[in-house]
């Protein structure tokens, strides 16, 4: 468990983080969200002691972070940045193996871990292990960055807007990857983003920040549906205006507007994503601009039946 107690960071022009109090549970995917300048990244850097707090403290399982040797602390915290920062002259396998090697893992264990992790994220080790980062797409490089952060099985992984520079398709794929790896590995992840939709998709809980002050903490449903103040309400009111949207007409044939939905998604030209949500939800609201449709499994079946009848 990670605790932030009265955490404050001040510079000459004022406080970037001001009296922040948070508890992050072991195994939780915790999202810090807010506009630029809200103090998210500064908070993240105080957790792994890249920045020293002006006052307050960070505790790991009740022990102040300042009591840990800095090398030990950082070896147990993975870090994924927006700037992918792979070592360009090292192969994919060497990049992933870096921290396990510094921890003096047996060579056979390192090789097995690297190969297993590459295979797990659809980068077959036989094809990708000996490639250089320059030979990969941006999305593939970020996958390797995530694996490098996770390879040594750290207690905590910090992710600082890791997908914001990627195209929409790669971003969606990597969001799904993080969710899958988190479910498999149960690692505590603290994820920073300014994308409200990303926060709602990824977070077990979300902390909303504004100019260094905590505004609200809660599950995605609570933060989006029961905001504590007008700032939080406004922040999540515009999640339907993302550039990931596509024309709503693409999903209009599946619509059944009279059904009450139990999940929602923005229209992003990926019908398969709606189908996946319908496996665990009775209905899905698909929003695009001012238009919204409710799609159910039955409406999809009806649509396909109609298409089949036309062909016959």
Short mmCIF file of C-alpha atoms in Angstrom, two decimals:
data_model
loop_
_atom_site.label_atom_id
_atom_site.label_comp_id
_atom_site.label_asym_id
_atom_site.label_seq_id
_atom_site.Cartn_x
_atom_site.Cartn_y
_atom_site.Cartn_z
CA UNK A 1 0.00 0.00 0.00
CA UNK A 2 1.19 3.52 -0.87
CA UNK A 3 0.24 6.53 1.22
CA UNK A 4 0.76 10.18 0.36
CA UNK A 5 0.53 12.20 3.57
CA UNK A 6 0.23 15.98 3.33
CA UNK A 7 2.49 15.84 0.27
CA UNK A 8 3.52 19.32 -0.86
CA UNK A 9 5.97 20.62 -3.45
CA UNK A 10 6.66 24.33 -3.61
CA UNK A 11 8.77 26.40 -5.97
CA UNK A 12 9.47 30.12 -5.97
CA UNK A 13 6.24 30.89 -7.82
CA UNK A 14 4.04 28.76 -5.58
CA UNK A 15 2.94 25.23 -4.74
CA UNK A 16 2.71 22.70 -7.59
CA UNK A 17 1.26 20.08 -5.24
CA UNK A 18 -0.45 21.32 -2.08
CA UNK A 19 -1.23 19.10 0.93
CA UNK A 20 -2.06 15.99 -1.09
CA UNK A 21 -3.41 13.00 0.86
CA UNK A 22 -4.02 9.71 -0.95
CA UNK A 23 -4.01 5.99 -0.28
CA UNK A 24 -3.31 3.58 -3.15
CA UNK A 25 -4.06 -0.04 -2.43
CA UNK A 26 -1.78 -2.92 -3.33
CA UNK A 27 -2.65 -4.29 -6.78
CA UNK A 28 -4.74 -1.25 -7.72
CA UNK A 29 -4.66 0.54 -11.06
CA UNK A 30 -4.91 4.09 -9.81
CA UNK A 31 -5.27 7.01 -12.22
CA UNK A 32 -4.25 10.61 -11.60
CA UNK A 33 -6.14 12.85 -14.01
CA UNK A 34 -6.25 16.58 -14.61
CA UNK A 35 -5.25 19.31 -17.01
CA UNK A 36 -1.64 20.31 -17.66
CA UNK A 37 -0.19 22.01 -14.59
CA UNK A 38 -2.40 20.16 -12.13
CA UNK A 39 0.54 18.50 -10.37
CA UNK A 40 0.11 14.93 -11.67
CA UNK A 41 3.64 14.36 -12.94
CA UNK A 42 5.21 16.13 -9.96
CA UNK A 43 3.28 13.78 -7.69
CA UNK A 44 4.51 10.77 -9.65
CA UNK A 45 8.12 11.94 -9.42
CA UNK A 46 7.85 12.43 -5.67
CA UNK A 47 6.72 8.82 -5.30
CA UNK A 48 9.99 7.48 -6.70
CA UNK A 49 12.08 10.33 -5.26
CA UNK A 50 12.99 11.97 -8.55
CA UNK A 51 11.68 15.09 -6.81
CA UNK A 52 12.02 15.76 -3.09
CA UNK A 53 8.84 16.99 -1.39
CA UNK A 54 8.90 20.37 0.31
CA UNK A 55 6.87 18.79 3.10
CA UNK A 56 4.83 15.68 3.75
CA UNK A 57 5.91 12.16 2.87
CA UNK A 58 5.35 9.08 0.73
CA UNK A 59 5.05 5.75 2.54
CA UNK A 60 5.34 2.21 1.20
CA UNK A 61 3.63 -0.27 3.51
CA UNK A 62 3.92 2.23 6.35
CA UNK A 63 7.63 2.95 5.84
CA UNK A 64 8.70 6.38 4.52
CA UNK A 65 10.16 6.27 1.02
CA UNK A 66 13.08 8.35 2.30
CA UNK A 67 14.08 5.44 4.57
CA UNK A 68 14.74 3.12 1.61
CA UNK A 69 18.09 3.14 -0.16
CA UNK A 70 17.44 4.98 -3.42
CA UNK A 71 18.73 2.09 -5.55
CA UNK A 72 16.48 -0.42 -3.77
CA UNK A 73 13.48 1.88 -4.08
CA UNK A 74 13.85 2.48 -7.80
CA UNK A 75 14.62 -1.15 -8.57
CA UNK A 76 11.18 -1.93 -7.19
CA UNK A 77 9.41 0.81 -9.17
CA UNK A 78 8.98 0.53 -12.93
CA UNK A 79 8.61 3.73 -14.94
CA UNK A 80 6.96 4.25 -18.33
CA UNK A 81 7.17 7.70 -19.93
CA UNK A 82 5.51 9.42 -22.87
CA UNK A 83 8.99 9.66 -24.38
CA UNK A 84 9.51 5.96 -24.95
CA UNK A 85 13.24 6.18 -24.11
CA UNK A 86 14.42 2.78 -25.28
CA UNK A 87 18.18 2.50 -25.64
CA UNK A 88 18.65 2.77 -29.43
CA UNK A 89 21.78 0.61 -29.71
CA UNK A 90 20.32 -2.22 -27.62
CA UNK A 91 18.03 -4.86 -29.05
CA UNK A 92 14.45 -5.27 -27.91
CA UNK A 93 15.46 -8.24 -25.75
CA UNK A 94 18.36 -6.31 -24.21
CA UNK A 95 16.12 -3.36 -23.38
CA UNK A 96 13.63 -5.58 -21.58
CA UNK A 97 16.37 -7.52 -19.79
CA UNK A 98 18.09 -4.40 -18.43
CA UNK A 99 16.71 -4.29 -14.88
CA UNK A 100 16.69 -8.08 -14.33
CA UNK A 101 20.38 -8.06 -15.32
CA UNK A 102 21.11 -5.23 -12.89
CA UNK A 103 19.36 -7.31 -10.23
CA UNK A 104 21.68 -10.20 -11.13
CA UNK A 105 18.97 -12.64 -12.13
CA UNK A 106 20.23 -15.95 -13.59
CA UNK A 107 20.72 -15.65 -17.34
CA UNK A 108 18.30 -18.49 -18.11
CA UNK A 109 15.57 -16.83 -16.04
CA UNK A 110 16.11 -13.53 -17.83
CA UNK A 111 15.91 -15.14 -21.26
CA UNK A 112 12.76 -17.04 -20.35
CA UNK A 113 11.14 -13.94 -18.87
CA UNK A 114 11.93 -11.77 -21.90
CA UNK A 115 10.68 -14.40 -24.35
CA UNK A 116 7.49 -15.05 -22.39
CA UNK A 117 6.67 -11.37 -22.07
CA UNK A 118 7.22 -10.62 -25.75
CA UNK A 119 5.02 -13.54 -26.73
CA UNK A 120 2.36 -12.39 -24.26
CA UNK A 121 1.98 -9.00 -25.98
CA UNK A 122 1.92 -10.36 -29.54
CA UNK A 123 5.55 -9.50 -30.31
CA UNK A 124 6.91 -13.02 -30.93
CA UNK A 125 10.37 -13.21 -29.43
CA UNK A 126 11.79 -15.06 -32.42
CA UNK A 127 10.80 -12.15 -34.67
CA UNK A 128 11.25 -9.16 -32.38
CA UNK A 129 13.85 -10.04 -29.77
CA UNK A 130 16.88 -9.08 -31.89
CA UNK A 131 15.38 -6.01 -33.56
CA UNK A 132 16.55 -2.52 -32.71
CA UNK A 133 14.02 0.09 -31.50
CA UNK A 134 14.32 2.01 -34.79
CA UNK A 135 12.85 -1.00 -36.57
CA UNK A 136 9.61 -0.81 -34.55
CA UNK A 137 6.53 1.35 -34.85
CA UNK A 138 5.75 3.84 -32.08
CA UNK A 139 3.15 1.51 -30.63
CA UNK A 140 5.55 -1.43 -30.70
CA UNK A 141 8.26 0.63 -29.02
CA UNK A 142 5.87 1.59 -26.24
CA UNK A 143 4.92 -2.07 -25.76
CA UNK A 144 8.59 -2.81 -25.23
CA UNK A 145 8.80 0.12 -22.81
CA UNK A 146 5.94 -1.34 -20.80
CA UNK A 147 7.58 -4.77 -20.76
CA UNK A 148 10.86 -3.24 -19.61
CA UNK A 149 9.03 -1.64 -16.69
CA UNK A 150 7.32 -4.92 -15.76
CA UNK A 151 10.03 -7.47 -16.52
CA UNK A 152 11.70 -7.40 -13.11
CA UNK A 153 8.31 -7.86 -11.39
CA UNK A 154 8.42 -4.53 -9.50
CA UNK A 155 6.05 -3.79 -6.68
CA UNK A 156 4.87 -0.58 -8.36
CA UNK A 157 4.79 0.76 -11.92
CA UNK A 158 4.45 4.48 -12.64
CA UNK A 159 3.08 5.49 -16.05
CA UNK A 160 3.31 9.15 -17.02
CA UNK A 161 0.99 9.82 -19.99
CA UNK A 162 2.58 6.90 -21.85
CA UNK A 163 0.18 6.86 -24.80
CA UNK A 164 -0.48 10.54 -25.48
CA UNK A 165 1.91 10.72 -28.46
CA UNK A 166 0.46 7.65 -30.20
CA UNK A 167 -2.17 7.40 -32.91
CA UNK A 168 -5.72 6.46 -31.81
CA UNK A 169 -5.52 2.81 -32.87
CA UNK A 170 -2.18 2.20 -31.12
CA UNK A 171 -3.43 4.04 -28.06
CA UNK A 172 -6.54 1.86 -27.77
CA UNK A 173 -4.48 -1.29 -28.24
CA UNK A 174 -2.04 -0.30 -25.52
CA UNK A 175 -4.81 0.65 -23.11
CA UNK A 176 -6.22 -2.84 -23.59
CA UNK A 177 -2.73 -4.28 -23.11
CA UNK A 178 -2.23 -2.47 -19.80
CA UNK A 179 -5.58 -3.73 -18.55
CA UNK A 180 -4.70 -7.28 -19.54
CA UNK A 181 -1.22 -7.20 -18.00
CA UNK A 182 -2.56 -5.62 -14.84
CA UNK A 183 -5.18 -8.34 -14.53
CA UNK A 184 -2.54 -11.04 -15.09
CA UNK A 185 0.26 -9.65 -12.93
CA UNK A 186 -1.66 -7.76 -10.20
CA UNK A 187 1.03 -5.08 -10.14
CA UNK A 188 0.20 -1.77 -8.46
CA UNK A 189 0.04 0.82 -11.25
CA UNK A 190 -0.20 4.59 -10.88
CA UNK A 191 -1.18 6.03 -14.25
CA UNK A 192 -1.11 9.74 -15.14
CA UNK A 193 -3.26 11.11 -17.96
CA UNK A 194 -5.10 14.24 -19.03
CA UNK A 195 -7.51 12.13 -21.13
CA UNK A 196 -10.76 11.66 -19.19
CA UNK A 197 -11.91 8.73 -21.34
CA UNK A 198 -8.61 6.98 -20.77
CA UNK A 199 -8.99 7.52 -17.03
CA UNK A 200 -12.51 6.07 -17.03
CA UNK A 201 -11.42 3.06 -19.05
CA UNK A 202 -8.32 2.16 -17.06
CA UNK A 203 -8.81 3.19 -13.47
CA UNK A 204 -9.95 1.04 -10.59
CA UNK A 205 -10.10 4.45 -8.92
CA UNK A 206 -9.46 7.96 -10.20
CA UNK A 207 -8.03 10.99 -8.42
CA UNK A 208 -8.91 14.32 -10.03
CA UNK A 209 -6.40 17.14 -9.52
CA UNK A 210 -6.52 20.87 -10.22
CA UNK A 211 -3.60 23.28 -9.71
CA UNK A 212 -2.01 20.98 -7.15
CA UNK A 213 -5.16 20.32 -5.15
CA UNK A 214 -7.11 17.07 -4.93
CA UNK A 215 -10.69 17.53 -6.12
CA UNK A 216 -12.20 14.04 -5.85
CA UNK A 217 -11.25 10.39 -5.50
CA UNK A 218 -13.51 7.52 -6.47
CA UNK A 219 -14.34 4.75 -8.88
CA UNK A 220 -14.93 5.76 -12.52
CA UNK A 221 -18.71 5.54 -12.06
CA UNK A 222 -18.68 7.72 -8.97
CA UNK A 223 -16.39 10.40 -10.41
CA UNK A 224 -18.23 10.60 -13.74
CA UNK A 225 -21.80 10.30 -12.42
CA UNK A 226 -21.56 11.96 -8.98
CA UNK A 227 -18.94 14.72 -9.22
CA UNK A 228 -18.08 16.48 -5.98
CA UNK A 229 -17.88 19.95 -7.51
CA UNK A 230 -18.48 21.89 -10.75
CA UNK A 231 -14.86 21.49 -11.86
CA UNK A 232 -15.06 17.69 -11.84
CA UNK A 233 -18.48 17.79 -13.50
CA UNK A 234 -17.17 20.00 -16.30
CA UNK A 235 -14.03 17.90 -16.72
CA UNK A 236 -16.03 14.76 -17.44
CA UNK A 237 -18.91 16.43 -19.25
CA UNK A 238 -16.95 16.77 -22.50
CA UNK A 239 -15.62 13.24 -22.88
CA UNK A 240 -17.75 12.83 -26.01
CA UNK A 241 -15.71 15.42 -27.94
CA UNK A 242 -12.58 13.33 -28.37
CA UNK A 243 -10.86 13.28 -31.80
CA UNK A 244 -11.10 9.49 -31.66
CA UNK A 245 -14.75 9.78 -32.68
CA UNK A 246 -16.11 8.65 -36.03
CA UNK A 247 -19.47 9.34 -37.71
CA UNK A 248 -22.27 7.88 -35.63
CA UNK A 249 -23.95 6.64 -38.79
CA UNK A 250 -21.44 3.78 -38.89
CA UNK A 251 -23.13 2.22 -35.87
CA UNK A 252 -26.66 3.47 -36.53
CA UNK A 253 -27.86 0.17 -38.07
CA UNK A 254 -27.30 -1.56 -34.72
CA UNK A 255 -29.25 1.02 -32.70
CA UNK A 256 -32.13 0.32 -30.32
CA UNK A 257 -32.71 3.67 -28.64
CA UNK A 258 -35.46 2.51 -26.28
CA UNK A 259 -33.12 0.20 -24.31
CA UNK A 260 -31.44 1.35 -21.09
CA UNK A 261 -27.70 0.81 -21.50
CA UNK A 262 -25.37 -0.61 -18.85
CA UNK A 263 -22.12 0.51 -20.49
CA UNK A 264 -21.04 3.33 -22.74
CA UNK A 265 -18.34 3.92 -25.34
CA UNK A 266 -17.39 6.66 -27.76
CA UNK A 267 -17.79 5.80 -31.44
CA UNK A 268 -14.26 5.16 -32.69
CA UNK A 269 -14.91 3.22 -35.88
CA UNK A 270 -14.23 -0.14 -34.22
CA UNK A 271 -17.43 -2.17 -34.19
CA UNK A 272 -15.51 -5.08 -32.68
CA UNK A 273 -14.99 -3.06 -29.50
CA UNK A 274 -18.75 -2.71 -29.11
CA UNK A 275 -19.15 -6.45 -29.63
CA UNK A 276 -16.60 -7.13 -26.89
CA UNK A 277 -18.47 -4.88 -24.45
CA UNK A 278 -21.73 -6.64 -25.25
CA UNK A 279 -20.24 -9.89 -24.01
CA UNK A 280 -20.37 -8.53 -20.46
CA UNK A 281 -23.06 -5.81 -20.68
CA UNK A 282 -26.72 -5.88 -21.61
CA UNK A 283 -26.36 -2.82 -23.80
CA UNK A 284 -23.80 -0.24 -24.88
CA UNK A 285 -24.37 3.44 -25.50
CA UNK A 286 -22.39 4.63 -28.52
CA UNK A 287 -21.86 8.38 -28.52
CA UNK A 288 -20.61 10.56 -31.38
CA UNK A 289 -21.00 14.29 -31.18
CA UNK A 290 -24.63 15.11 -30.56
CA UNK A 291 -25.81 11.66 -31.64
CA UNK A 292 -26.11 8.61 -29.41
CA UNK A 293 -27.26 5.08 -30.05
CA UNK A 294 -27.92 2.17 -27.73
CA UNK A 295 -26.73 -1.14 -29.11
CA UNK A 296 -27.82 -4.51 -27.73
CA UNK A 297 -26.81 -8.04 -28.63
CA UNK A 298 -30.30 -8.60 -30.00
CA UNK A 299 -30.10 -5.50 -32.21
CA UNK A 300 -26.84 -6.79 -33.71
CA UNK A 301 -28.41 -10.20 -34.34
CA UNK A 302 -31.47 -8.56 -35.91
CA UNK A 303 -29.29 -6.42 -38.15
CA UNK A 304 -27.24 -9.41 -39.32
CA UNK A 305 -30.45 -11.37 -39.95
CA UNK A 306 -31.79 -8.55 -42.10
CA UNK A 307 -28.55 -8.42 -44.08
CA UNK A 308 -28.74 -12.16 -44.59
CA UNK A 309 -32.33 -11.95 -45.84
CA UNK A 310 -31.34 -9.28 -48.34
CA UNK A 311 -28.57 -11.47 -49.73
CA UNK A 312 -30.92 -14.42 -50.11
#
